[in-house]
CSV table of C-alpha atoms in Angstrom, one decimal:
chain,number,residue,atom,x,y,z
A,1013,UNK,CA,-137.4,-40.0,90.1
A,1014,UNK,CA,-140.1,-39.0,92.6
A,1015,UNK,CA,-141.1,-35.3,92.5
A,1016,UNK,CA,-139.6,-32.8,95.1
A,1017,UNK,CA,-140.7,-29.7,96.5
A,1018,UNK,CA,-140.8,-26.9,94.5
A,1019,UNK,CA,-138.7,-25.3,96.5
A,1020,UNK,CA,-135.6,-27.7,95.4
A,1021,UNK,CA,-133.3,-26.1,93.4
A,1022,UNK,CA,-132.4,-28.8,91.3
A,1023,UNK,CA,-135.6,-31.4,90.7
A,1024,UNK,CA,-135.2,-34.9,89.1
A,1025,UNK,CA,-137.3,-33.2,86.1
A,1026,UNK,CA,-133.8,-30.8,85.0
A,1027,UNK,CA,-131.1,-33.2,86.3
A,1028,UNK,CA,-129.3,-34.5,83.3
A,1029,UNK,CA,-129.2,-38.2,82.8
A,1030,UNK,CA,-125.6,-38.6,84.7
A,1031,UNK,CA,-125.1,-36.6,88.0
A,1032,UNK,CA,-123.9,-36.4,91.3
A,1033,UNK,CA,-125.7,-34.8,94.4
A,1034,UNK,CA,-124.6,-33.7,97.7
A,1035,UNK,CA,-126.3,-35.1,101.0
A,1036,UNK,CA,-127.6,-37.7,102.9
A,1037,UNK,CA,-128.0,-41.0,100.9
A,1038,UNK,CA,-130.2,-42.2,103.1
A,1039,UNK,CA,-132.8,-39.4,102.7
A,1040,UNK,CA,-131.7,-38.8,98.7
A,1041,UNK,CA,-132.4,-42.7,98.1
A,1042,UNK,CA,-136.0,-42.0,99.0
A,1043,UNK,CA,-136.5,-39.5,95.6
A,1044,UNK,CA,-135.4,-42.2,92.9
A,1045,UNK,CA,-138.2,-43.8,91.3
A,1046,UNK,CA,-139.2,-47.3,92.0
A,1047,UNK,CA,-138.2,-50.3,89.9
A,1048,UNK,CA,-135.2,-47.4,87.9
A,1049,UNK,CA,-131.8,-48.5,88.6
A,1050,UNK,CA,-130.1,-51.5,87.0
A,1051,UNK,CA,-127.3,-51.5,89.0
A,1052,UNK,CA,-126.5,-50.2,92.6
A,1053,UNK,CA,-122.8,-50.1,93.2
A,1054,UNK,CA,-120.6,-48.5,95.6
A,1055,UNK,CA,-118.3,-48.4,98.3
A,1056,UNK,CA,-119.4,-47.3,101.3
A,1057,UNK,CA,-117.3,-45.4,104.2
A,1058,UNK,CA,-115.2,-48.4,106.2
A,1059,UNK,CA,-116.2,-48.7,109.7
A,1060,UNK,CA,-113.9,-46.8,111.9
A,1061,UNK,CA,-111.5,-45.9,109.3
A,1062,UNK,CA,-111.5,-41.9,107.9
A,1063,UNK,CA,-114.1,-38.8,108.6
A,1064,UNK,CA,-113.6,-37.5,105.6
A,1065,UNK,CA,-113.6,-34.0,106.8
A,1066,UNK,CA,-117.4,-34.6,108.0
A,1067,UNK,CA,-118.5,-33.7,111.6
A,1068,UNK,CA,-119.5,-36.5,113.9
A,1069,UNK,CA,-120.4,-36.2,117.6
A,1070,UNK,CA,-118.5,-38.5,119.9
A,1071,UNK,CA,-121.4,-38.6,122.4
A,1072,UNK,CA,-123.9,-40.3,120.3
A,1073,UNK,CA,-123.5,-43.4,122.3
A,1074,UNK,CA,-124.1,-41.4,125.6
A,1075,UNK,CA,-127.5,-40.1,124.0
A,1076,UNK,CA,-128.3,-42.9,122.8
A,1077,UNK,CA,-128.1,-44.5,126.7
A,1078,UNK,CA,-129.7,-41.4,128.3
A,1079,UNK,CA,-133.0,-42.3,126.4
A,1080,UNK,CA,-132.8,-45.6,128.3
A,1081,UNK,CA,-131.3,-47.9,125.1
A,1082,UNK,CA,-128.9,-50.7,125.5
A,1083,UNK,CA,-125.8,-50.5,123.5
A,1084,UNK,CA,-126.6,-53.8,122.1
A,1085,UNK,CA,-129.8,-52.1,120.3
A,1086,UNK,CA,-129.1,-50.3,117.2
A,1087,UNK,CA,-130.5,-46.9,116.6
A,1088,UNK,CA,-132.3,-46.4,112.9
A,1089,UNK,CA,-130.2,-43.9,111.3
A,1090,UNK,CA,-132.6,-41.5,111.3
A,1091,UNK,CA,-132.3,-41.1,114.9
A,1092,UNK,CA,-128.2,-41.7,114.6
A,1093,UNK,CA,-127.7,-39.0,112.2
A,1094,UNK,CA,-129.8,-36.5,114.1
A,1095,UNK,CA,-127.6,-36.7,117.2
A,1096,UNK,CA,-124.5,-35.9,115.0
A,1097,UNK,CA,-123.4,-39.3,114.0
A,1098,UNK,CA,-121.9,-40.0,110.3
A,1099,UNK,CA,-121.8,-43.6,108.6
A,1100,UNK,CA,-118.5,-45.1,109.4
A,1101,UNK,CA,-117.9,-43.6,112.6
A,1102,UNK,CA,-120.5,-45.5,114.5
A,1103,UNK,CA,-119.5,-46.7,118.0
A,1104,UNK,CA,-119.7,-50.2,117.3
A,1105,UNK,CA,-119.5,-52.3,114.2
A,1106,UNK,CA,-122.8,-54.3,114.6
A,1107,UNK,CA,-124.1,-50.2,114.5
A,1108,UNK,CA,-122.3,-49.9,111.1
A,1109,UNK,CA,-123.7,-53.0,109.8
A,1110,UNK,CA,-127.2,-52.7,110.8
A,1111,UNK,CA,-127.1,-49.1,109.7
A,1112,UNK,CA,-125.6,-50.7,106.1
A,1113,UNK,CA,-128.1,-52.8,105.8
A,1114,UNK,CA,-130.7,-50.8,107.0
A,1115,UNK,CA,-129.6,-48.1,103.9
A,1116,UNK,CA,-130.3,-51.0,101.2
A,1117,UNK,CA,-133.1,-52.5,102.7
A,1118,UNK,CA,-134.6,-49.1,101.8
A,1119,UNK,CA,-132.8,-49.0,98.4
A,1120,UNK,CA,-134.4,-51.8,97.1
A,1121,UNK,CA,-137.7,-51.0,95.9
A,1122,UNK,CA,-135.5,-48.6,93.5
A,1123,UNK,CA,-134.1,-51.7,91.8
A,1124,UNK,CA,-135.4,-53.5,88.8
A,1125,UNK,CA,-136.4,-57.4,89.1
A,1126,UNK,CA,-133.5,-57.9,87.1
A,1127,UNK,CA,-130.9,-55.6,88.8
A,1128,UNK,CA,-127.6,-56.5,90.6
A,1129,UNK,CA,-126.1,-54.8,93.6
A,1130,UNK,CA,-122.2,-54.6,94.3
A,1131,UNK,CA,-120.9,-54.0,97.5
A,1132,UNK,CA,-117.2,-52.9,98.5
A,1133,UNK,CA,-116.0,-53.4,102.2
A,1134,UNK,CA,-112.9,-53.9,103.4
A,1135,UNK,CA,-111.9,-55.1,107.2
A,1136,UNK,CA,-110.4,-53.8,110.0
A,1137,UNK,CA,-108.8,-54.9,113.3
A,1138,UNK,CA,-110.1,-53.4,116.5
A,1139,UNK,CA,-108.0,-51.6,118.9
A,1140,UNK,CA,-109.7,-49.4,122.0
A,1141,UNK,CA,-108.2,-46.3,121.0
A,1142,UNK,CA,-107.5,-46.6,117.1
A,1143,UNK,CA,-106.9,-43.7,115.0
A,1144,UNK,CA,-109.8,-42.1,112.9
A,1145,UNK,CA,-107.9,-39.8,109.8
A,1146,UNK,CA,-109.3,-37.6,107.8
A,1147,UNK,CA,-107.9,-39.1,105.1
A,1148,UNK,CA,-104.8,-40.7,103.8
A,1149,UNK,CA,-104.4,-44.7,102.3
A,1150,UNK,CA,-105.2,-47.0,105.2
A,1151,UNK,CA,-105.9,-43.8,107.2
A,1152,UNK,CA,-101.8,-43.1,107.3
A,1153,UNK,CA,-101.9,-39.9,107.0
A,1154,UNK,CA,-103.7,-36.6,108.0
A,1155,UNK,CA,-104.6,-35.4,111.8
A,1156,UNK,CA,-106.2,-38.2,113.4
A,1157,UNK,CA,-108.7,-38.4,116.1
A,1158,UNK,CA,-108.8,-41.7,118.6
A,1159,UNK,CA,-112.1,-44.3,117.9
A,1160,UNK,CA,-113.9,-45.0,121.6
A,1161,UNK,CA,-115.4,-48.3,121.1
A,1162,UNK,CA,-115.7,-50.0,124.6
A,1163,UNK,CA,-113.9,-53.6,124.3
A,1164,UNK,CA,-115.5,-56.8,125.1
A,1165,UNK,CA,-116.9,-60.1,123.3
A,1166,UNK,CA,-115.3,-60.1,120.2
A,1167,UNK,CA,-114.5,-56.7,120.7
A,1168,UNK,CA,-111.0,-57.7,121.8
A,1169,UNK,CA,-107.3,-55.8,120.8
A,1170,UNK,CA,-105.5,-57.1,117.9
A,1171,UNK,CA,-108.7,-59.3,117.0
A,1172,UNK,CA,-109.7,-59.1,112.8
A,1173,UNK,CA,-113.3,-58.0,113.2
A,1174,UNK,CA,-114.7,-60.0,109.7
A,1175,UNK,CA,-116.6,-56.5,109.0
A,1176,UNK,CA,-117.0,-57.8,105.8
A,1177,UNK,CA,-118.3,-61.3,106.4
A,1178,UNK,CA,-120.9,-60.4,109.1
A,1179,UNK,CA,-122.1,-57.6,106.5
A,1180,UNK,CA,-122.7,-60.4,103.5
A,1181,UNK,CA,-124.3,-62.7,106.5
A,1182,UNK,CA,-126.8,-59.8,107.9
A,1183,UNK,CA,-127.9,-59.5,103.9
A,1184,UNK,CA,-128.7,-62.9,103.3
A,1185,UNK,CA,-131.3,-62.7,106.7
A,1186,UNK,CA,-132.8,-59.6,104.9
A,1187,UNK,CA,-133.4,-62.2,102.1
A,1188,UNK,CA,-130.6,-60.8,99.7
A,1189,UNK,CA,-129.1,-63.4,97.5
A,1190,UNK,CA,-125.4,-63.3,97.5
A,1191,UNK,CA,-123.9,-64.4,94.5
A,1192,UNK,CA,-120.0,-63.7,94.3
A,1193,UNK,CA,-117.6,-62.9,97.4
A,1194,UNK,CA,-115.4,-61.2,94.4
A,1195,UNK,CA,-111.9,-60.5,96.1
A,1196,UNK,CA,-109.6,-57.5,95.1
A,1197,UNK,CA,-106.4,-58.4,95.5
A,1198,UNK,CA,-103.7,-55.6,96.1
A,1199,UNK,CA,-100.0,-57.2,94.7
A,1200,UNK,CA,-98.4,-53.6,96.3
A,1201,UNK,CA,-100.2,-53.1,99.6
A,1202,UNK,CA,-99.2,-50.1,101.8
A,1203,UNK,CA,-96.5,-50.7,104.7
A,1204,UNK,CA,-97.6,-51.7,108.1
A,1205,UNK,CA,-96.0,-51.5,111.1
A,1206,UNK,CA,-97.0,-54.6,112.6
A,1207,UNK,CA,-94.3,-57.4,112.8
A,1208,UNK,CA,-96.9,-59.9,114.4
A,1209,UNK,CA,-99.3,-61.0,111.5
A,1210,UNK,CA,-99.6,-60.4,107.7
A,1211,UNK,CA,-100.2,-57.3,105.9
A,1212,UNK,CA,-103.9,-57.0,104.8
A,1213,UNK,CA,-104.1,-57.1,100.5
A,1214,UNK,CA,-107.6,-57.5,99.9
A,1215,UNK,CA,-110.9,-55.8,100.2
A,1216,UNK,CA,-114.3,-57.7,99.4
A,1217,UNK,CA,-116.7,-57.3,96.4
A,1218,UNK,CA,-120.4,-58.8,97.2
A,1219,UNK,CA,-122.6,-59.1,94.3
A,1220,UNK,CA,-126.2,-59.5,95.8
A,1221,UNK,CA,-129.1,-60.1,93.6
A,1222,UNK,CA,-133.0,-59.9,94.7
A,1223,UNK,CA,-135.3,-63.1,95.7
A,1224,UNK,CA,-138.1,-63.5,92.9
A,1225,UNK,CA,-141.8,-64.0,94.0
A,1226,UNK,CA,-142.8,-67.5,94.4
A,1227,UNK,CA,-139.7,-68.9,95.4
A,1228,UNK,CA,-138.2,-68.8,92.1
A,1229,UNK,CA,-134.8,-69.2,91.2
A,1230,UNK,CA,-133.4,-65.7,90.7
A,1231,UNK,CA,-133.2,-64.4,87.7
A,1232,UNK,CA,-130.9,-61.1,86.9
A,1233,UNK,CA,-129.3,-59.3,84.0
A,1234,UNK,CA,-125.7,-60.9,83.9
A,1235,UNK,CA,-123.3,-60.7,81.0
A,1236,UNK,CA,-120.2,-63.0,81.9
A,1237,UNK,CA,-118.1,-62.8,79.1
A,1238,UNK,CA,-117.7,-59.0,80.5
A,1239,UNK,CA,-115.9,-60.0,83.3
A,1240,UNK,CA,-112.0,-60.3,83.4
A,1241,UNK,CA,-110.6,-63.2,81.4
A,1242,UNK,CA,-110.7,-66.5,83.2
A,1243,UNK,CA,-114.0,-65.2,85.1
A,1244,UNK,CA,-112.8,-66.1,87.9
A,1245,UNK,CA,-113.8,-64.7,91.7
A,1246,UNK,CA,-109.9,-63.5,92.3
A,1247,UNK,CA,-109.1,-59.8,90.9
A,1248,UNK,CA,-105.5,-58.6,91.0
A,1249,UNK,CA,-105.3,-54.5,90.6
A,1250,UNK,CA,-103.0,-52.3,92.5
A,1251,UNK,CA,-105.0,-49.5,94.2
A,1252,UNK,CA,-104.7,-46.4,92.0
A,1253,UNK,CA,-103.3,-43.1,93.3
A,1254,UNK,CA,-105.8,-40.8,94.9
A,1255,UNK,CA,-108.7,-39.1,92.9
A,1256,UNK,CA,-109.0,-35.6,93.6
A,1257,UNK,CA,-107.9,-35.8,96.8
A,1258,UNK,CA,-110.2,-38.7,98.2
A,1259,UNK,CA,-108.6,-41.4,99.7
A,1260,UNK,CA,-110.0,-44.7,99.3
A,1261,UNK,CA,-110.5,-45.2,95.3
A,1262,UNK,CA,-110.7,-48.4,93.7
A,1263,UNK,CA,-109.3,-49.0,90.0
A,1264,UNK,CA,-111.8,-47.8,87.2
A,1265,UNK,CA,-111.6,-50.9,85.1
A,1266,UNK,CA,-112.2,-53.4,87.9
A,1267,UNK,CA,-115.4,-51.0,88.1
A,1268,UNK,CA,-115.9,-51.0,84.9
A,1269,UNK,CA,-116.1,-54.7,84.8
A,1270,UNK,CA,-118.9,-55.0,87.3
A,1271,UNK,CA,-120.7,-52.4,85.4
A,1272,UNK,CA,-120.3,-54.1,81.6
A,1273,UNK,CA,-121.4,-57.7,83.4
A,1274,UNK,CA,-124.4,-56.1,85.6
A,1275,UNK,CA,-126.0,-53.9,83.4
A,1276,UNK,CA,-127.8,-54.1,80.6
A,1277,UNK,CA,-126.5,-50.9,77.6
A,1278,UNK,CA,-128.0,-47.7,78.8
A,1279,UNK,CA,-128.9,-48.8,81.9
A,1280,UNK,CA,-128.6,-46.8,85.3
A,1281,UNK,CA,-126.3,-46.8,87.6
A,1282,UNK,CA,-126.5,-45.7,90.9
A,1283,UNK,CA,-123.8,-45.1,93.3
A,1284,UNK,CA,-125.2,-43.2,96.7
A,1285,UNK,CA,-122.0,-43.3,98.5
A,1286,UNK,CA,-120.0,-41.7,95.3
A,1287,UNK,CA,-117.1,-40.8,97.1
A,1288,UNK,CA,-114.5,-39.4,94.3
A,1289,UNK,CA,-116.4,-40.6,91.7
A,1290,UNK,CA,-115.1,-43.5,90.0
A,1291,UNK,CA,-118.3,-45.6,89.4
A,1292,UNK,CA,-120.1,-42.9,88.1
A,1293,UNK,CA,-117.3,-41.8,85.9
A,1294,UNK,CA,-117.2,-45.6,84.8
A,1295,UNK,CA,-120.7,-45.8,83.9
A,1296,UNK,CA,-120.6,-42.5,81.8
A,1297,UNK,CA,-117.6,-44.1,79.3
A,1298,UNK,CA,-120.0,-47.1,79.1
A,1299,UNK,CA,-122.8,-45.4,78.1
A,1300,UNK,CA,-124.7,-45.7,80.9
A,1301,UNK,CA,-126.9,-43.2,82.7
A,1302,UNK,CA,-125.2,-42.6,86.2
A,1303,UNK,CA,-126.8,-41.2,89.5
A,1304,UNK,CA,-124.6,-40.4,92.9
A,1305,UNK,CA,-125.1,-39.1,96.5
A,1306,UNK,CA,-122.1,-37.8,98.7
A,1307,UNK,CA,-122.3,-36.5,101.8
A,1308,UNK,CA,-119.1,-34.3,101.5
A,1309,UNK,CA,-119.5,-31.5,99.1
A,1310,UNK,CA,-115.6,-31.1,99.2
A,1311,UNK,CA,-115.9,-34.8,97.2
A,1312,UNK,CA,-119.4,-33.9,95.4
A,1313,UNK,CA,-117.3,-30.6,93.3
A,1314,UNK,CA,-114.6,-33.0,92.1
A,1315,UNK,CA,-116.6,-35.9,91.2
A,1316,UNK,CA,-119.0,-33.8,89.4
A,1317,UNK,CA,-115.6,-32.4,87.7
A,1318,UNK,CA,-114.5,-35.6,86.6
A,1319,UNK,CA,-118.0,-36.8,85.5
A,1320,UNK,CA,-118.5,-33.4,83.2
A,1321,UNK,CA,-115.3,-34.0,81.3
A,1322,UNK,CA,-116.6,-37.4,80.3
A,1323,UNK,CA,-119.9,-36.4,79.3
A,1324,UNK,CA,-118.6,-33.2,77.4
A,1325,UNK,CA,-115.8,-35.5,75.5
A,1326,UNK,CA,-119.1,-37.9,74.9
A,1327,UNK,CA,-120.9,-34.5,72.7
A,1328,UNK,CA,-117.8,-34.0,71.0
């Protein structure tokens, strides 16, 4: 990883080979050495979904007016996160996406030729006033605050935004190769209210690989007889129950799957949206090295929790 000031308490130099750090991935991304990970995989805050105990200003959009910009126009994140804004919670879902794809655009140069990149969304409908929880499954439960995205276009109530789908699309015009819309599939979703349309069971997996120089046909460490039996792009898990508190987990071996297929023994893994841990906790009982970012440190003390058990039952 690229040196920090000496001032850091914790420099890449004395970090052990699986760890988890608390702050801004965006600004944490930029002290991993180039052409180091074998895998980026995570699951990044939904749009609009849960705060995750993390401040955000509501009058980021107001701001972002007052300095003469159009709502249309995106703010780099740099600018969005100084005036108090959080991934997830951006006024708009173009905001969110552009933001996303911002983040691995500037992730990239960390990845190997040969790496993979795995990408969890799920969607959401849009509603002018929607609730925001803290926490809780399908942000159920928890206090709540109210989401103030003005409507129009698309932005209309009860529409499916396709968060998802205009994510993978915004990739590919960054020149990411999408190889796998990998579906998770949910056989025991949670209880809606809604007696107008069906209950939402899936969330999306992308599996992005790089463009090679020249033109060529990419070429990626892939091991497919890793992958569940039957290889095929349909996954059916239920969601497991909360991880140290933290909401919006997805099952360890579907994780473990992606890592076993998409990186090579040893390998490192990088997760910079950690959340409660799970990929990092994945890589460890493979035997890969594991790196993770999280903005929360409420999320970073359990997840480093979980990850020291593993590598402490690993020395045993």
């Amino acid at each position: 990883m690229r040196s920090r000031s000496a001032a850091a308490a914790d420099s890449p130099e004395t970090e052990p080979l699986s760890s988890i750090r608390t702050g801004d991935a965006y600004r944490l991304v930029e002290e991993v050495e180039d052409d180091s990970v074998d895998l980026l995989i995570t699951s990044p805050p939904y749009w609009g979904m849960r705060t995750y105990g993390l401040p955000h200003d509501e009058s980021v959009l107001d701001e972002w007016r007052s300095v003469g910009c159009t709502d249309e126009r995106t703010p780099p994140f740099d600018w969005y996160s100084r005036a108090g804004g959080v991934l997830g919670l951006e006024p708009y879902p173009h905001w969110y996406i552009d933001h996303l794809v911002e983040f691995f655009s500037k992730a990239r140069r960390t990845l190997r030729s040969t790496s993979s990149l795995w990408v969890n969304l799920g969607d959401t409908y849009f509603a002018r006033w929607s609730s925001i929880r803290d926490s809780g499954r399908q942000g159920l439960n928890g206090g709540r605050t109210r989401r103030r995205t003005p409507s129009g276009g698309y932005l209309h109530d009860k529409q499916l935004l396709l968060v998802p789908a205009r994510f993978a699309i915004a990739m590919q015009d960054q020149g990411w190769i999408l190889r796998n819309d990998l579906i998770w599939a949910k056989p025991n979703p949670m209880p809606r209210p809604e007696r107008d349309r069906l209950r939402m069971s899936h969330e999306h997996w992308f599996h992005f690989v790089q463009r090679q120089p020249g033109g060529r046909r990419p070429s990626y460490y892939y091991d497919l007889d890793a992958a569940e039996p039957g290889a095929l792009d349909v996954v059916v898990h239920d969601p497991p129950a909360t991880a140290n508190g933290h909401s919006a987990t997805f099952p360890i071996d579907f994780v473990k799957r992606r890592i076993l297929t998409s990186t090579p023994p040893r390998g490192l893994v990088l997760d910079p949206f950690s959340g409660s841990g799970t990929a990092l906790v994945a890589a460890a009982e493979l035997g890969r090295r594991a790196l993770g970012f999280e903005a929360s440190a409420k999320y970073t003390r359990s997840a480093r929790s979980r990850l020291k058990k593993v590598l402490e039952k690993a020395d045993e």
